[in-house]
Amino acid sequence: MRIPILRLGNILLTSIQVDLTDEDVMLFQNDVVNEVSRTEAMGLAIDITALEIVDSFMARVINDTANMARLLGAEVVVCGIQPTVAMTLVEMGRGLLGAQSTFNLEQGLIVLRQRIVQRADLWAFDDDERSRDRPFNF
Amino acid sequence: MSEAVTGHSIFSIEITDPSDVVSARSKAREIAAGLGLGSADQTRLATAISEITRNVIQYAGPGGGVCRLFDESDNEWIRIRIEVEDWGIGITDVVAALRDGYSTGGGLGAGLPGARRLMDQFDIQSHPGCTKVEMSMIRRRHHG
């Protein structure tokens, strides 16, 4: 079972629609991280609206995937965590899902676009007044 | 046939393949819904079963194990009891295994303690050749 990864401009979008085995979740992680690297995506949205059960293993892998994509250079949001899933994960203990999340995919895409725009602003600091506050010249 | 003492078995699945974990948890959710548990409790129950049956896959070896669900409900209470049994090497230190962050298998160590928090009763017995987890969810019925 492979989860499709869609490309929307500089954002990658992936939605887990079926309950996955542990092996499928690991395959998903591998696919997503490689695709982020290959496309040099600026943003990644992981939609889990359809997941009714997220146990500690699945939570960890989703979290790790988000962190890996972030390490590569992408902004990441996890979208659509169900209320019962949120209750269960918090009750089980410790921060099992710590990635930034949004209510739904639509909000996730808005957040990603905002962050990508902010980043572009930071990069275009040449004549920016912000550059005066920078301690170093690159 | 008396159902009051041990309840009756409503579902049983052998746990030998990772896909059995998925089957067990989705079936458990369905059964919990059928017995009248709310959606949050359905998810808690299914998640706890997912954690415990994963341990069977990870630690029990090729023999695997079995997961059974019992309905022990009466007019006043909804009670679902779950037994997960395997015939693997067993857990050397059960007390440690119930601690957050303890794992001998490279895991997060969140499974057993997490499942225990989600359920109302939780008991684990382990020796080489047999590990048995018994756990129940108990909710008062809402009449009317």
mmCIF file of C-alpha atoms in Angstrom:
data_model
loop_
_atom_site.group_PDB
_atom_site.id
_atom_site.type_symbol
_atom_site.label_atom_id
_atom_site.label_comp_id
_atom_site.label_asym_id
_atom_site.label_seq_id
_atom_site.Cartn_x
_atom_site.Cartn_y
_atom_site.Cartn_z
ATOM 1 C CA MET A 1 0.000 0.000 0.000
ATOM 2 C CA ARG A 2 1.634 3.234 -1.166
ATOM 3 C CA ILE A 3 0.289 6.641 -0.239
ATOM 4 C CA PRO A 4 0.272 9.057 -3.172
ATOM 5 C CA ILE A 5 2.236 12.287 -2.819
ATOM 6 C CA LEU A 6 0.825 15.186 -4.824
ATOM 7 C CA ARG A 7 2.661 18.309 -5.853
ATOM 8 C CA LEU A 8 0.999 21.713 -5.638
ATOM 9 C CA GLY A 9 3.597 24.216 -6.851
ATOM 10 C CA ASN A 10 6.339 24.179 -4.221
ATOM 11 C CA ILE A 11 4.230 22.249 -1.712
ATOM 12 C CA LEU A 12 3.895 18.493 -1.373
ATOM 13 C CA LEU A 13 0.591 17.161 -0.211
ATOM 14 C CA THR A 14 -0.058 13.708 1.128
ATOM 15 C CA SER A 15 -3.185 12.298 2.682
ATOM 16 C CA ILE A 16 -3.383 9.007 4.580
ATOM 17 C CA GLN A 17 -6.812 7.639 3.750
ATOM 18 C CA VAL A 18 -6.521 4.061 4.962
ATOM 19 C CA ASP A 19 -5.381 2.341 8.125
ATOM 20 C CA LEU A 20 -1.758 1.370 7.495
ATOM 21 C CA THR A 21 0.335 -1.500 8.773
ATOM 22 C CA ASP A 22 3.598 -0.612 10.503
ATOM 23 C CA GLU A 23 5.503 -1.579 7.377
ATOM 24 C CA ASP A 24 3.337 0.663 5.220
ATOM 25 C CA VAL A 25 3.875 3.564 7.614
ATOM 26 C CA MET A 26 7.644 3.126 7.320
ATOM 27 C CA LEU A 27 7.345 2.962 3.547
ATOM 28 C CA PHE A 28 5.306 6.157 3.651
ATOM 29 C CA GLN A 29 8.023 7.878 5.671
ATOM 30 C CA ASN A 30 10.686 6.793 3.229
ATOM 31 C CA ASP A 31 8.656 7.909 0.202
ATOM 32 C CA VAL A 32 7.803 11.300 1.680
ATOM 33 C CA VAL A 33 11.339 12.144 2.804
ATOM 34 C CA ASN A 34 12.794 11.127 -0.544
ATOM 35 C CA GLU A 35 10.177 13.083 -2.461
ATOM 36 C CA VAL A 36 10.768 16.216 -0.371
ATOM 37 C CA SER A 37 14.469 15.921 -1.113
ATOM 38 C CA ARG A 38 14.022 15.180 -4.812
ATOM 39 C CA THR A 39 11.614 18.054 -5.441
ATOM 40 C CA GLU A 40 13.213 20.416 -2.890
ATOM 41 C CA ALA A 41 9.693 21.196 -1.760
ATOM 42 C CA MET A 42 9.326 24.278 0.409
ATOM 43 C CA GLY A 43 6.329 22.846 2.221
ATOM 44 C CA LEU A 44 4.852 19.504 3.206
ATOM 45 C CA ALA A 45 1.286 18.882 4.357
ATOM 46 C CA ILE A 46 0.479 15.509 5.925
ATOM 47 C CA ASP A 47 -3.286 15.077 6.109
ATOM 48 C CA ILE A 48 -4.542 12.477 8.598
ATOM 49 C CA THR A 49 -8.210 13.508 8.664
ATOM 50 C CA ALA A 50 -9.291 9.989 7.729
ATOM 51 C CA LEU A 51 -7.271 8.255 10.452
ATOM 52 C CA GLU A 52 -9.461 7.142 13.315
ATOM 53 C CA ILE A 53 -6.716 5.303 15.157
ATOM 54 C CA VAL A 54 -3.225 6.710 15.628
ATOM 55 C CA ASP A 55 -1.247 4.673 18.121
ATOM 56 C CA SER A 56 2.169 5.479 19.590
ATOM 57 C CA PHE A 57 4.034 3.903 16.698
ATOM 58 C CA MET A 58 2.117 5.721 13.995
ATOM 59 C CA ALA A 59 2.377 8.987 15.945
ATOM 60 C CA ARG A 60 6.113 8.591 16.255
ATOM 61 C CA VAL A 61 6.607 7.859 12.577
ATOM 62 C CA ILE A 62 4.482 10.844 11.512
ATOM 63 C CA ASN A 63 6.395 13.032 13.953
ATOM 64 C CA ASP A 64 9.744 11.723 12.750
ATOM 65 C CA THR A 65 8.707 12.248 9.133
ATOM 66 C CA ALA A 66 7.820 15.866 9.880
ATOM 67 C CA ASN A 67 11.170 16.390 11.597
ATOM 68 C CA MET A 68 13.082 14.771 8.756
ATOM 69 C CA ALA A 69 11.368 16.951 6.146
ATOM 70 C CA ARG A 70 12.101 19.983 8.288
ATOM 71 C CA LEU A 71 15.763 19.012 8.505
ATOM 72 C CA LEU A 72 15.895 18.918 4.731
ATOM 73 C CA GLY A 73 14.503 22.431 4.554
ATOM 74 C CA ALA A 74 10.730 22.115 4.198
ATOM 75 C CA GLU A 75 8.012 23.697 6.310
ATOM 76 C CA VAL A 76 5.691 20.992 7.642
ATOM 77 C CA VAL A 77 2.145 20.812 8.978
ATOM 78 C CA VAL A 78 0.079 17.830 10.086
ATOM 79 C CA CYS A 79 -3.575 18.385 9.213
ATOM 80 C CA GLY A 80 -6.882 17.102 10.492
ATOM 81 C CA ILE A 81 -6.057 15.212 13.689
ATOM 82 C CA GLN A 82 -9.408 13.858 14.890
ATOM 83 C CA PRO A 83 -10.531 14.918 18.380
ATOM 84 C CA THR A 84 -10.674 11.319 19.590
ATOM 85 C CA VAL A 85 -7.137 10.768 18.306
ATOM 86 C CA ALA A 86 -5.915 13.900 20.094
ATOM 87 C CA MET A 87 -7.561 12.748 23.343
ATOM 88 C CA THR A 88 -6.102 9.267 23.057
ATOM 89 C CA LEU A 89 -2.568 10.421 22.242
ATOM 90 C CA VAL A 90 -2.457 12.940 25.077
ATOM 91 C CA GLU A 91 -3.882 10.431 27.552
ATOM 92 C CA MET A 92 -1.328 7.827 26.555
ATOM 93 C CA GLY A 93 1.324 10.201 27.767
ATOM 94 C CA ARG A 94 4.152 12.441 26.666
ATOM 95 C CA GLY A 95 4.109 14.450 23.494
ATOM 96 C CA LEU A 96 3.571 11.694 20.987
ATOM 97 C CA LEU A 97 2.668 14.104 18.215
ATOM 98 C CA GLY A 98 4.598 17.342 18.435
ATOM 99 C CA ALA A 99 4.611 18.605 14.866
ATOM 100 C CA GLN A 100 2.682 21.782 14.142
ATOM 101 C CA SER A 101 -0.874 20.907 13.239
ATOM 102 C CA THR A 102 -3.891 22.589 11.706
ATOM 103 C CA PHE A 103 -7.604 21.733 11.851
ATOM 104 C CA ASN A 104 -7.774 20.782 8.212
ATOM 105 C CA LEU A 105 -5.870 20.618 4.978
ATOM 106 C CA GLU A 106 -7.109 24.001 3.762
ATOM 107 C CA GLN A 107 -5.701 25.759 6.828
ATOM 108 C CA GLY A 108 -2.558 23.704 6.500
ATOM 109 C CA LEU A 109 -1.935 24.993 3.015
ATOM 110 C CA ILE A 110 -2.540 28.592 4.145
ATOM 111 C CA VAL A 111 -0.054 28.184 7.008
ATOM 112 C CA LEU A 112 2.530 26.646 4.699
ATOM 113 C CA ARG A 113 2.178 29.408 2.104
ATOM 114 C CA GLN A 114 2.513 32.082 4.797
ATOM 115 C CA ARG A 115 5.654 30.476 6.166
ATOM 116 C CA ILE A 116 7.156 30.063 2.727
ATOM 117 C CA VAL A 117 6.482 33.725 1.961
ATOM 118 C CA GLN A 118 8.065 34.747 5.269
ATOM 119 C CA ARG A 119 11.105 32.718 4.434
ATOM 120 C CA ALA A 120 11.425 34.326 1.009
ATOM 121 C CA ASP A 121 11.257 37.694 2.771
ATOM 122 C CA LEU A 122 14.113 36.741 5.043
ATOM 123 C CA TRP A 123 16.208 35.623 2.147
ATOM 124 C CA ALA A 124 15.635 38.825 0.217
ATOM 125 C CA PHE A 125 17.360 40.907 2.865
ATOM 126 C CA ASP A 126 19.791 42.742 0.577
ATOM 127 C CA ASP A 127 18.157 46.136 0.690
ATOM 128 C CA ASP A 128 15.823 45.253 3.471
ATOM 129 C CA GLU A 129 15.899 47.438 6.534
ATOM 130 C CA ARG A 130 15.988 44.265 8.583
ATOM 131 C CA SER A 131 19.499 43.679 7.346
ATOM 132 C CA ARG A 132 20.763 46.528 9.511
ATOM 133 C CA ASP A 133 19.983 44.494 12.595
ATOM 134 C CA ARG A 134 21.864 41.502 11.376
ATOM 135 C CA PRO A 135 25.095 40.916 13.242
ATOM 136 C CA PHE A 136 26.812 39.236 10.317
ATOM 137 C CA ASN A 137 27.206 39.969 6.663
ATOM 138 C CA PHE A 138 26.882 36.948 4.460
ATOM 139 C CA MET B 1 -25.070 -20.739 29.796
ATOM 140 C CA SER B 2 -24.115 -18.066 32.252
ATOM 141 C CA GLU B 3 -22.716 -14.894 30.816
ATOM 142 C CA ALA B 4 -22.431 -13.082 34.093
ATOM 143 C CA VAL B 5 -19.178 -14.610 35.253
ATOM 144 C CA THR B 6 -16.820 -14.521 32.306
ATOM 145 C CA GLY B 7 -18.907 -12.937 29.592
ATOM 146 C CA HIS B 8 -18.934 -14.425 26.166
ATOM 147 C CA SER B 9 -16.288 -14.276 23.536
ATOM 148 C CA ILE B 10 -17.351 -12.002 20.723
ATOM 149 C CA PHE B 11 -14.208 -11.888 18.668
ATOM 150 C CA SER B 12 -10.935 -13.710 18.366
ATOM 151 C CA ILE B 13 -8.041 -13.155 15.985
ATOM 152 C CA GLU B 14 -4.642 -14.733 15.652
ATOM 153 C CA ILE B 15 -1.808 -12.234 15.673
ATOM 154 C CA THR B 16 0.993 -13.474 13.450
ATOM 155 C CA ASP B 17 1.337 -10.819 10.771
ATOM 156 C CA PRO B 18 1.529 -6.985 11.008
ATOM 157 C CA SER B 19 -1.737 -6.798 9.081
ATOM 158 C CA ASP B 20 -3.423 -8.668 11.963
ATOM 159 C CA VAL B 21 -2.727 -5.631 14.167
ATOM 160 C CA VAL B 22 -4.699 -3.490 11.728
ATOM 161 C CA SER B 23 -7.533 -6.043 11.569
ATOM 162 C CA ALA B 24 -7.677 -6.391 15.353
ATOM 163 C CA ARG B 25 -7.866 -2.664 16.002
ATOM 164 C CA SER B 26 -10.439 -1.896 13.321
ATOM 165 C CA LYS B 27 -12.630 -4.825 14.362
ATOM 166 C CA ALA B 28 -12.334 -3.767 18.009
ATOM 167 C CA ARG B 29 -13.516 -0.299 17.123
ATOM 168 C CA GLU B 30 -16.493 -1.709 15.281
ATOM 169 C CA ILE B 31 -17.404 -3.980 18.191
ATOM 170 C CA ALA B 32 -17.017 -1.152 20.711
ATOM 171 C CA ALA B 33 -19.413 0.950 18.647
ATOM 172 C CA GLY B 34 -21.878 -1.946 18.465
ATOM 173 C CA LEU B 35 -21.790 -2.338 22.254
ATOM 174 C CA GLY B 36 -22.666 1.311 22.702
ATOM 175 C CA LEU B 37 -19.328 2.942 23.523
ATOM 176 C CA GLY B 38 -18.857 6.537 22.369
ATOM 177 C CA SER B 39 -16.407 7.481 19.660
ATOM 178 C CA ALA B 40 -13.658 8.564 22.059
ATOM 179 C CA ASP B 41 -13.855 5.245 23.908
ATOM 180 C CA GLN B 42 -13.930 3.332 20.634
ATOM 181 C CA THR B 43 -10.666 5.003 19.710
ATOM 182 C CA ARG B 44 -9.131 4.434 23.161
ATOM 183 C CA LEU B 45 -9.988 0.752 23.060
ATOM 184 C CA ALA B 46 -8.791 0.245 19.497
ATOM 185 C CA THR B 47 -5.560 2.117 20.216
ATOM 186 C CA ALA B 48 -4.838 0.055 23.330
ATOM 187 C CA ILE B 49 -5.381 -3.136 21.338
ATOM 188 C CA SER B 50 -3.097 -1.828 18.629
ATOM 189 C CA GLU B 51 -0.308 -1.237 21.167
ATOM 190 C CA ILE B 52 -0.601 -4.666 22.790
ATOM 191 C CA THR B 53 -0.953 -6.681 19.584
ATOM 192 C CA ARG B 54 2.035 -4.852 18.094
ATOM 193 C CA ASN B 55 4.095 -6.136 21.017
ATOM 194 C CA VAL B 56 3.060 -9.663 20.025
ATOM 195 C CA ILE B 57 4.376 -9.089 16.503
ATOM 196 C CA GLN B 58 7.539 -7.487 17.781
ATOM 197 C CA TYR B 59 8.460 -9.825 20.615
ATOM 198 C CA ALA B 60 6.581 -13.114 20.420
ATOM 199 C CA GLY B 61 8.398 -14.588 17.447
ATOM 200 C CA PRO B 62 6.945 -16.727 14.691
ATOM 201 C CA GLY B 63 4.387 -18.405 16.941
ATOM 202 C CA GLY B 64 2.582 -15.110 17.314
ATOM 203 C CA GLY B 65 -0.338 -14.856 19.669
ATOM 204 C CA VAL B 66 -4.034 -14.373 19.927
ATOM 205 C CA CYS B 67 -6.335 -11.480 20.763
ATOM 206 C CA ARG B 68 -9.802 -12.152 22.199
ATOM 207 C CA LEU B 69 -12.635 -9.807 23.056
ATOM 208 C CA PHE B 70 -15.328 -10.613 25.619
ATOM 209 C CA ASP B 71 -18.588 -8.853 26.227
ATOM 210 C CA GLU B 72 -19.273 -8.771 29.971
ATOM 211 C CA SER B 73 -21.938 -6.099 29.859
ATOM 212 C CA ASP B 74 -25.123 -6.089 31.879
ATOM 213 C CA ASN B 75 -28.076 -3.730 32.152
ATOM 214 C CA GLU B 76 -26.111 -1.191 34.105
ATOM 215 C CA TRP B 77 -22.617 -1.396 32.672
ATOM 216 C CA ILE B 78 -20.867 -1.845 29.375
ATOM 217 C CA ARG B 79 -17.794 -3.983 30.006
ATOM 218 C CA ILE B 80 -15.406 -5.127 27.322
ATOM 219 C CA ARG B 81 -12.569 -7.376 28.352
ATOM 220 C CA ILE B 82 -9.605 -8.035 26.101
ATOM 221 C CA GLU B 83 -7.118 -10.841 26.381
ATOM 222 C CA VAL B 84 -3.918 -10.807 24.385
ATOM 223 C CA GLU B 85 -1.805 -13.897 24.809
ATOM 224 C CA ASP B 86 1.429 -14.987 23.194
ATOM 225 C CA TRP B 87 3.876 -17.842 23.598
ATOM 226 C CA GLY B 88 7.106 -15.959 23.103
ATOM 227 C CA ILE B 89 10.122 -15.498 25.367
ATOM 228 C CA GLY B 90 8.177 -13.387 27.847
ATOM 229 C CA ILE B 91 8.950 -10.077 29.510
ATOM 230 C CA THR B 92 11.823 -10.331 31.994
ATOM 231 C CA ASP B 93 10.912 -7.223 33.936
ATOM 232 C CA VAL B 94 7.192 -6.479 33.812
ATOM 233 C CA VAL B 95 7.443 -3.550 36.222
ATOM 234 C CA ALA B 96 10.037 -1.870 34.021
ATOM 235 C CA ALA B 97 8.041 -2.619 30.875
ATOM 236 C CA LEU B 98 5.135 -0.644 32.310
ATOM 237 C CA ARG B 99 7.360 2.413 32.754
ATOM 238 C CA ASP B 100 7.317 5.175 30.160
ATOM 239 C CA GLY B 101 10.294 5.039 27.877
ATOM 240 C CA TYR B 102 11.375 1.498 28.701
ATOM 241 C CA SER B 103 11.931 -0.663 25.644
ATOM 242 C CA THR B 104 14.096 -3.626 24.799
ATOM 243 C CA GLY B 105 13.072 -3.640 21.158
ATOM 244 C CA GLY B 106 14.195 -0.213 20.036
ATOM 245 C CA GLY B 107 10.681 1.166 20.424
ATOM 246 C CA LEU B 108 9.500 4.288 22.135
ATOM 247 C CA GLY B 109 8.473 2.465 25.286
ATOM 248 C CA ALA B 110 5.064 4.122 25.120
ATOM 249 C CA GLY B 111 2.958 1.122 24.167
ATOM 250 C CA LEU B 112 2.329 -0.788 27.401
ATOM 251 C CA PRO B 113 2.109 2.222 29.720
ATOM 252 C CA GLY B 114 -0.004 4.056 27.141
ATOM 253 C CA ALA B 115 -2.435 1.175 26.780
ATOM 254 C CA ARG B 116 -2.714 0.891 30.545
ATOM 255 C CA ARG B 117 -3.719 4.548 30.814
ATOM 256 C CA LEU B 118 -6.391 4.154 28.158
ATOM 257 C CA MET B 119 -8.066 1.202 29.872
ATOM 258 C CA ASP B 120 -9.873 0.924 33.208
ATOM 259 C CA GLN B 121 -8.393 -2.395 34.273
ATOM 260 C CA PHE B 122 -5.052 -3.706 33.192
ATOM 261 C CA ASP B 123 -3.157 -6.783 34.192
ATOM 262 C CA ILE B 124 -0.098 -8.414 32.723
ATOM 263 C CA GLN B 125 1.414 -11.798 33.542
ATOM 264 C CA SER B 126 4.545 -12.977 31.873
ATOM 265 C CA HIS B 127 6.943 -15.863 32.057
ATOM 266 C CA PRO B 128 9.032 -17.559 29.388
ATOM 267 C CA GLY B 129 6.621 -19.226 27.004
ATOM 268 C CA CYS B 130 3.533 -17.231 27.897
ATOM 269 C CA THR B 131 2.652 -13.580 28.219
ATOM 270 C CA LYS B 132 -0.927 -12.586 28.878
ATOM 271 C CA VAL B 133 -2.363 -9.091 28.993
ATOM 272 C CA GLU B 134 -5.897 -8.682 30.290
ATOM 273 C CA MET B 135 -7.545 -5.313 30.106
ATOM 274 C CA SER B 136 -11.074 -3.970 30.372
ATOM 275 C CA MET B 137 -13.014 -0.882 29.560
ATOM 276 C CA ILE B 138 -16.003 -0.273 31.799
ATOM 277 C CA ARG B 139 -18.621 2.404 31.241
ATOM 278 C CA ARG B 140 -21.981 3.090 32.828
ATOM 279 C CA ARG B 141 -24.816 2.722 30.382
ATOM 280 C CA HIS B 142 -26.779 5.830 29.541
ATOM 281 C CA HIS B 143 -30.436 4.944 29.582
ATOM 282 C CA GLY B 144 -33.102 6.944 27.828
#
